[in-house]
Each structure stands twice: as structure tokens, then as C-alpha cells.
Short mmCIF file of C-alpha atoms in Angstrom, two decimals:
data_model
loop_
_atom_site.label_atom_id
_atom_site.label_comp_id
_atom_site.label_asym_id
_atom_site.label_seq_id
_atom_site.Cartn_x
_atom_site.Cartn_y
_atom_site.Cartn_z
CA UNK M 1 -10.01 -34.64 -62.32
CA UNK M 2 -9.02 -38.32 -61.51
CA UNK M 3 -6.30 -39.22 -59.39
CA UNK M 4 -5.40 -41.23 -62.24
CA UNK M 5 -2.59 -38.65 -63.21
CA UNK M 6 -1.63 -35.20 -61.63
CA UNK M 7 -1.00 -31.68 -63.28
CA UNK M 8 1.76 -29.29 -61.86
CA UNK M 9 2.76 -25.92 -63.38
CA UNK M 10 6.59 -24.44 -63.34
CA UNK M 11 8.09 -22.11 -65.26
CA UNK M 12 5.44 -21.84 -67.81
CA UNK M 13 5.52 -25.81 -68.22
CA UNK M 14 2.42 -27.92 -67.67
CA UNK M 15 3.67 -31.58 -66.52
CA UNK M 16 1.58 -34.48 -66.31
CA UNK M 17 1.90 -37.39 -64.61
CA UNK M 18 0.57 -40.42 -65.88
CA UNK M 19 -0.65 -43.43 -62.99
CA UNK M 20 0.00 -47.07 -63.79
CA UNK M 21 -3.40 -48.06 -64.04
CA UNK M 22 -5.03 -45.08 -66.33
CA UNK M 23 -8.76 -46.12 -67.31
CA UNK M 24 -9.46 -44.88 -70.74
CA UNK M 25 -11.54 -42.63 -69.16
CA UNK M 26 -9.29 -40.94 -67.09
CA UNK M 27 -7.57 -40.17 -70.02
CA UNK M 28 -10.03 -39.03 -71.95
CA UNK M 29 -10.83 -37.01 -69.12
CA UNK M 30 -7.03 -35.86 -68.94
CA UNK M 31 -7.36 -34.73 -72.64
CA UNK M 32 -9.98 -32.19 -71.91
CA UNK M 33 -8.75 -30.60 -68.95
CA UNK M 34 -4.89 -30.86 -70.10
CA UNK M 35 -6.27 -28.49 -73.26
CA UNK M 36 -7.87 -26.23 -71.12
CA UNK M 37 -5.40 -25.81 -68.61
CA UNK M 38 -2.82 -24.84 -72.01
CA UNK M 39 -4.77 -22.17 -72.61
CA UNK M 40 -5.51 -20.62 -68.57
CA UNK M 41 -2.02 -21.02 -67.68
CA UNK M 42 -0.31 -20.17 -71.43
CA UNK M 43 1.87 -22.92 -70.98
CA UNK M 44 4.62 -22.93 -73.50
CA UNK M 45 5.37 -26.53 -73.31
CA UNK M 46 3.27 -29.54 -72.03
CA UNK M 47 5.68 -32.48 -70.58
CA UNK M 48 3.75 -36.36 -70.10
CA UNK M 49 5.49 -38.34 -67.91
CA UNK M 50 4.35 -42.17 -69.25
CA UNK M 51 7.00 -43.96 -67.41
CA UNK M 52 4.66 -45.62 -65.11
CA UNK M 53 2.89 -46.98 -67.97
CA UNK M 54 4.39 -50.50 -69.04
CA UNK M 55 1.76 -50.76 -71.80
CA UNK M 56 0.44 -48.13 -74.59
CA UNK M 57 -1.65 -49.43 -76.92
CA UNK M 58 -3.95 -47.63 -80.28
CA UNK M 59 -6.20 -45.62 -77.93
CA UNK M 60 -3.92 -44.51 -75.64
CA UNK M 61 -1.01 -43.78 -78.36
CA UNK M 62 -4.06 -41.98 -80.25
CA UNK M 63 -5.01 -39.39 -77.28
CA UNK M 64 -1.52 -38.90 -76.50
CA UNK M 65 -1.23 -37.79 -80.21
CA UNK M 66 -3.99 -35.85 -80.17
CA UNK M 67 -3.31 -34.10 -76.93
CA UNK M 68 -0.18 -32.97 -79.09
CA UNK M 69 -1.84 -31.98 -81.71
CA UNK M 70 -4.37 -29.68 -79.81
CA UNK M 71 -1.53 -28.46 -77.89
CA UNK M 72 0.31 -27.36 -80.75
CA UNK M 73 -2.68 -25.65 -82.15
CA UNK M 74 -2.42 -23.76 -79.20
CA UNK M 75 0.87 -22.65 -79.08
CA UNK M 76 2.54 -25.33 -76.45
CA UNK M 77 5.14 -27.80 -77.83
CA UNK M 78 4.43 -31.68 -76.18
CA UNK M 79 7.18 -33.78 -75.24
CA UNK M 80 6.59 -37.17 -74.34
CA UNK M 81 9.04 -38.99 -71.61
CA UNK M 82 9.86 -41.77 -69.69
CA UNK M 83 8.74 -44.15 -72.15
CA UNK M 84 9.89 -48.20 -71.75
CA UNK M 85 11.98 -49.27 -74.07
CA UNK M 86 9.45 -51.86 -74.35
CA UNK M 87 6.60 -49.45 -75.01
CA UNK M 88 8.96 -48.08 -77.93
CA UNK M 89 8.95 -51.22 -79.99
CA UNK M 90 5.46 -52.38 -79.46
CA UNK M 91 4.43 -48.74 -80.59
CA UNK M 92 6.71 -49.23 -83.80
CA UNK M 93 5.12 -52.91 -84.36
CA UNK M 94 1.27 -51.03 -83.87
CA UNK M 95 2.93 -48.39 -86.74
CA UNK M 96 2.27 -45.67 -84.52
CA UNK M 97 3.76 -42.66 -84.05
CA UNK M 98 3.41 -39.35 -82.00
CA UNK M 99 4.30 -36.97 -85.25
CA UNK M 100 3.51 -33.39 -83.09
CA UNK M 101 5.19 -34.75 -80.21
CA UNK M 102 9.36 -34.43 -79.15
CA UNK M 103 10.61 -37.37 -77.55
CA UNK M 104 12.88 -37.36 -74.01
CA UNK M 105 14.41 -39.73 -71.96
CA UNK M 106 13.34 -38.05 -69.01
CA UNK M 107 11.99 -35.08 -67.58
CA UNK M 108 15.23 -33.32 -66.90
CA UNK M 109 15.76 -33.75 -70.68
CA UNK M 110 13.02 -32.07 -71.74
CA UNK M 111 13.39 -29.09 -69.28
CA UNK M 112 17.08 -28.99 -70.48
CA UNK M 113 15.96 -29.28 -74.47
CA UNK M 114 13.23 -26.46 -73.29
CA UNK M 115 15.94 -23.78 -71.81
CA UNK M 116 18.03 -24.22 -74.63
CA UNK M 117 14.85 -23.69 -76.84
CA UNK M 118 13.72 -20.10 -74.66
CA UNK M 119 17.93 -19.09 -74.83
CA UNK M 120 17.73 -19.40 -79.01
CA UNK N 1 -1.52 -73.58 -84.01
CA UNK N 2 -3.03 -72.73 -80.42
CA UNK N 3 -2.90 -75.21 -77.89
CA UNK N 4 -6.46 -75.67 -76.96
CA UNK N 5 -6.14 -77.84 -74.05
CA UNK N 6 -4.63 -75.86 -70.92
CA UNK N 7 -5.43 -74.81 -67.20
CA UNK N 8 -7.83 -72.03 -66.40
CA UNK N 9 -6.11 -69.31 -64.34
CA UNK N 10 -9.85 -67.08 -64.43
CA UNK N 11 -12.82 -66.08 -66.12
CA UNK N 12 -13.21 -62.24 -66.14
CA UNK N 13 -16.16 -60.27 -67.02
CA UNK N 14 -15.57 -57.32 -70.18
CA UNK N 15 -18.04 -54.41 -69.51
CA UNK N 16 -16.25 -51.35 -68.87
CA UNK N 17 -12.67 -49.71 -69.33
CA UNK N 18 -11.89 -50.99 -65.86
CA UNK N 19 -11.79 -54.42 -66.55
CA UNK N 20 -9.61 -54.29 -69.90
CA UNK N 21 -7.04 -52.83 -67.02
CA UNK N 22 -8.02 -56.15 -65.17
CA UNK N 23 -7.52 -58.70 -67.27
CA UNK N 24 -3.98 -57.04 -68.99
CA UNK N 25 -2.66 -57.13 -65.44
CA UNK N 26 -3.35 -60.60 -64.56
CA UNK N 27 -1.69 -61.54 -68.00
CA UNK N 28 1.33 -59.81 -67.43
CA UNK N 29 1.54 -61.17 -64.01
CA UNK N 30 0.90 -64.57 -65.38
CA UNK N 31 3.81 -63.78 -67.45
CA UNK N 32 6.07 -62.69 -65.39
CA UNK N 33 5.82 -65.22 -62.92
CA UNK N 34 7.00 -67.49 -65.61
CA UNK N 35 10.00 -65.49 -66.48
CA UNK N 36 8.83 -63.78 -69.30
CA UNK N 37 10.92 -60.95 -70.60
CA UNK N 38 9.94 -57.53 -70.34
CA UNK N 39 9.53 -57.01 -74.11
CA UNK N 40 7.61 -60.64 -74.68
CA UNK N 41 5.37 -59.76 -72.15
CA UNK N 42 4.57 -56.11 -73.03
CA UNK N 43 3.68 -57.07 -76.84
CA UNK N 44 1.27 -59.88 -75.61
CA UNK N 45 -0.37 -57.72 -73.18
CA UNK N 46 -0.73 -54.76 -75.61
CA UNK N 47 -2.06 -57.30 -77.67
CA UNK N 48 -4.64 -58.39 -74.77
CA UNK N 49 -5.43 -54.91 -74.20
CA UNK N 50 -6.52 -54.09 -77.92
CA UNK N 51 -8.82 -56.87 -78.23
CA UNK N 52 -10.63 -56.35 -74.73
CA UNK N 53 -11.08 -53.10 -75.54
CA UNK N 54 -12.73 -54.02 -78.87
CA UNK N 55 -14.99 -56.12 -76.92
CA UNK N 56 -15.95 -53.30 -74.29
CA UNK N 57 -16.33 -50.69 -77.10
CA UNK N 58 -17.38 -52.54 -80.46
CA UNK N 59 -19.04 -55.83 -78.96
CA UNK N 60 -21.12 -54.47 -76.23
CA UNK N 61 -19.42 -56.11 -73.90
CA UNK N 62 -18.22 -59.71 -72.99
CA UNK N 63 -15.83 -62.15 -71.13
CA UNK N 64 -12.05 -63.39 -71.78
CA UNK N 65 -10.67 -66.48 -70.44
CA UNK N 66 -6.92 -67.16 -69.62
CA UNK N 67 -5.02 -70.22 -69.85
CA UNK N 68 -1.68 -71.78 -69.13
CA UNK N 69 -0.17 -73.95 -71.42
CA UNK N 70 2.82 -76.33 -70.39
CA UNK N 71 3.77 -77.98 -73.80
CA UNK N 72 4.95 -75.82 -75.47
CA UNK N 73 5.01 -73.04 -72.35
CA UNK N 74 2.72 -70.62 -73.62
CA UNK N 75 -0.48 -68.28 -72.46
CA UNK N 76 -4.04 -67.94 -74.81
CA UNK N 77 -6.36 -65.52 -74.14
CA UNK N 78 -9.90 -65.86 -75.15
CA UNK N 79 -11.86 -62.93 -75.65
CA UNK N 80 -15.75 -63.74 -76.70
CA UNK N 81 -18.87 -60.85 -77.40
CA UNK N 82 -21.81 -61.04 -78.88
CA UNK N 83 -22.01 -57.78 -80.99
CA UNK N 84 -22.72 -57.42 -84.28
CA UNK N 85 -19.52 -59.07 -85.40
CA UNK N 86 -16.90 -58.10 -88.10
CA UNK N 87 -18.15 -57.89 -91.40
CA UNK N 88 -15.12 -57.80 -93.43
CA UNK N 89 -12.27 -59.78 -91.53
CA UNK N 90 -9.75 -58.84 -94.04
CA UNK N 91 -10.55 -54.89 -94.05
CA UNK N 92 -10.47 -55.18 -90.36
CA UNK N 93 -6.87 -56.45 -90.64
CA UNK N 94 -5.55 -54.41 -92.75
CA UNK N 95 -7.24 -51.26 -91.15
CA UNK N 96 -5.56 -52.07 -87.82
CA UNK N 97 -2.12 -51.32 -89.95
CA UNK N 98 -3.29 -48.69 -91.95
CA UNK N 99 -5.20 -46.67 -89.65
CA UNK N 100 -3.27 -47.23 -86.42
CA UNK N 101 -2.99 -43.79 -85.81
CA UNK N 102 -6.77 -42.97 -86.49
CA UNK N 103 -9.41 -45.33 -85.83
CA UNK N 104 -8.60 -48.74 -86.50
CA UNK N 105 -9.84 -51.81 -84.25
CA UNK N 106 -5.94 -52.86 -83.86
CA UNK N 107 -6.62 -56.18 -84.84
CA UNK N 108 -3.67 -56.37 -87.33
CA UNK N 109 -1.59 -54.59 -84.68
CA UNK N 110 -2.42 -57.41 -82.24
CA UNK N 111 -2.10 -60.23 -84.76
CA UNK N 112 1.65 -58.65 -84.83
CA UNK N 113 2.31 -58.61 -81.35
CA UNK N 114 1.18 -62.84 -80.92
CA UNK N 115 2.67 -65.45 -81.28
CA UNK N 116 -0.59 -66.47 -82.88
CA UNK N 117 -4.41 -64.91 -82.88
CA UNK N 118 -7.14 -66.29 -85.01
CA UNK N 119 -10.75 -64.77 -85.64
CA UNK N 120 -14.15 -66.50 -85.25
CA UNK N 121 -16.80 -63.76 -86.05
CA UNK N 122 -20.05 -64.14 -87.67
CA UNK N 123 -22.60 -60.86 -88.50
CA UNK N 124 -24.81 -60.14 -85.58
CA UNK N 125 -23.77 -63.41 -83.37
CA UNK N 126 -21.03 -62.02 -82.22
CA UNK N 127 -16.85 -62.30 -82.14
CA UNK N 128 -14.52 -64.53 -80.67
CA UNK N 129 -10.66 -63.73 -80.84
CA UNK N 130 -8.15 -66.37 -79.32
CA UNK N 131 -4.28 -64.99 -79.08
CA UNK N 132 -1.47 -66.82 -77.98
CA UNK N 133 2.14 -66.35 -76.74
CA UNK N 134 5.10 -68.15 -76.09
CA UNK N 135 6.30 -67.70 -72.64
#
């Protein structure tokens, strides 16, 4: 695993920290291990931190899909955070989306949203 | 519609993933010294990044040149391979709308995010993309 982003587990949450300067194979490389980790740890939810990233273009949007959709297919909901208001737009000009994926403004939004999920 | 005169900020080699991180950086810091705003600067250089990339992964590689243009203010990238080229320009627009999600080349989506970009490509010479932004 790169040093390009960092994986912590708490309370059954995988989160994932995404560096500045991400090489597209250190996230291809984050794909694969992200998935496996999912299924060791039987992480309910898997929470990317892209808020150091003040660019996301096609192939990154696409993995970051794709790690949702994987994720979903085994049993973890993604939420994406931290994202530029920037990033937003451009991602809306590229007609992209990140359809398996919730949106939060931050981290502590998406442990909040997750709670409130685990209490219903 | 792009200024082709201009001063040379740097020449910078496209092989690997690496240097598509290179030369977006030294765009947006281009950029920024100039006062670009934040949203400005983050379409251009998403549109830089698509296009290196297509050079690194669909033109075997490559170079892109940046310049600084004073009248009007403005930025160009050049980014030049000699892969097989594009053999249906228009398809390869469209696709980079269409199949943004899947496994377009982005060019559309970078054509978008310009000011200006234009297309030189010829089958098995090669491709040369030149993009543009106001700064």
C-alpha cells in the first residue's frame, strides 16, 4: 500500500484518506486493497475523504464509482466527503456522477448520517 | 481562436501517471499566481489532466508544452504523441459526454472545461491537442 492515502478502521467504518498528489496507480492500487479490506474487516460503511484533492477528473471519478459499486456488492454503503466545491461543478460539466455513492460535507457528517442509519 | 505566440514556462516529458500529476500542478500554479479563481483554474486543469492522461495511456506517451499569454491573459497547453491517432474525431467527442462514466477519452469533457481546445490527429502519426484558458 502507497502512502498515497491511508486506511483506518472504527466502529465498523473503513475511512480512507486520499493524498494530494494520488498517481493513478495508487489508486488503482487503493481500489483493490479498499475491496478486500470490506470484506476482512465487514465494514458496514466505507468513508473517502477527497478533500485534499483539488482536481477529479474521468478516471479518478470512474474508480471512485466503482469502488462504490464493489462496495455495495458487498454489503458496505460509500460516502464520499470533503469534496471542493470546485470539484462539484467540474464533475457536473464531465456529466459524471457517483450513483452508489452518498454524498457529505465532511466526515463528521457521514458518521452522524451513519448512527442515525444503525439507530433506524 | 488560440493565441499562438506566447512565452514558454517548460517543456515536460508524458510517460507515466507521474508526470500527468506534474504538468497539472505547474498549470494550476501558473494559474494561480495570476489570480485565477479557484473554479477557473480547477476546470482548466481537469481539462489538462484528461488530455495528458490520454497521451500516457492512448498515445504511448509524449510531451506538453505550457505557455503564457499576455493579450488577452490567457494559458495554452500543448499536448503532442505519436500513437495511432483518433480515428473518428467526432465519435471521440461525443463519447467523452456520453460515456463519461465508463470509458470515454474525456475529450468532450475537456473541450467543456476550455476556454478553447482544438484537435490535430492523423491515423498512425500521432495526436496533437492545444487547450486554452482565460486567466
Amino acid at each position: 500500500m502507497s502512502s498515497a492515502s491511508a486506511i483506518y478502521f472504527v466502529e465498523g467504518v473503513l475511512l480512507v484518506a486520499i493524498q494530494e498528489d494520488i498517481s493513478d496507480t495508487d489508486i488503482l492500487d487503493l481500489q483493490e486493497a479498499l475491496s478486500e479490506r470490506v470484506v476482512d474487516e465487514a465494514a458496514r460503511a466505507v468513508v473517502m475523504d477527497i478533500s485534499a484533492l483539488e482536481i477529479v477528473d474521468t478516471f479518478v471519478g470512474r474508480i471512485l464509482a466503482q469502488l462504490a459499486s464493489v462496495s455495495k456488492l458487498l454489503d458496505a454503503q460509500t460516502y464520499v466527503v470533503g469534496m471542493r466545491p470546485a470539484v462539484a461543478m467540474t464533475l457536473v460539466e464531465l456529466g459524471m456522477d457517483l450513483p452508489e455513492s452518498k454524498t457529505a460535507l465532511s466526515l463528521t457528517h457521514a458518521l452522524r448520517d451513519l448512527r442515525g442509519e444503525r439507530r433506524g | 481562436m488560440i493565441p499562438t505566440d506566447g512565452v514558454l514556462i517548460g517543456i515536460y516529458a508524458l510517460i507515466g501517471d507521474r508526470d500527468v500529476i506534474q504538468v497539472r500542478r505547474i498549470a494550476g500554479r501558473e494559474m494561480a499566481q495570476r489570480g485565477t479563481r479557484t473554479v477557473q483554474k480547477t476546470r482548466f486543469v481537469t481539462a489538462v489532466s484528461e488530455i495528458a492522461r490520454n497521451v500516457v495511456m492512448h498515445g504511448g506517451g509524449g510531451e506538453a508544452r505550457i505557455y503564457m499569454h499576455s493579450e488577452p491573459s490567457a494559458i495554452s497547453v500543448v499536448c503532442v504523441d505519436n500513437g495511432p491517432g483518433i480515428a473518428d474525431l467526432d465519435a471521440a467527442f461525443s463519447d467523452g459526454f456520453s460515456t463519461a462514466g465508463s470509458m470515454g477519452r474525456g475529450l468532450g469533457g475537456a473541450k467543456r472545461l476550455s476556454d478553447a481546445l482544438e484537435v490535430e490527429t492523423e491515423e498512425g502519426k500521432g495526436t496533437r491537442v492545444t487547450m486554452m484558458a482565460r486567466i
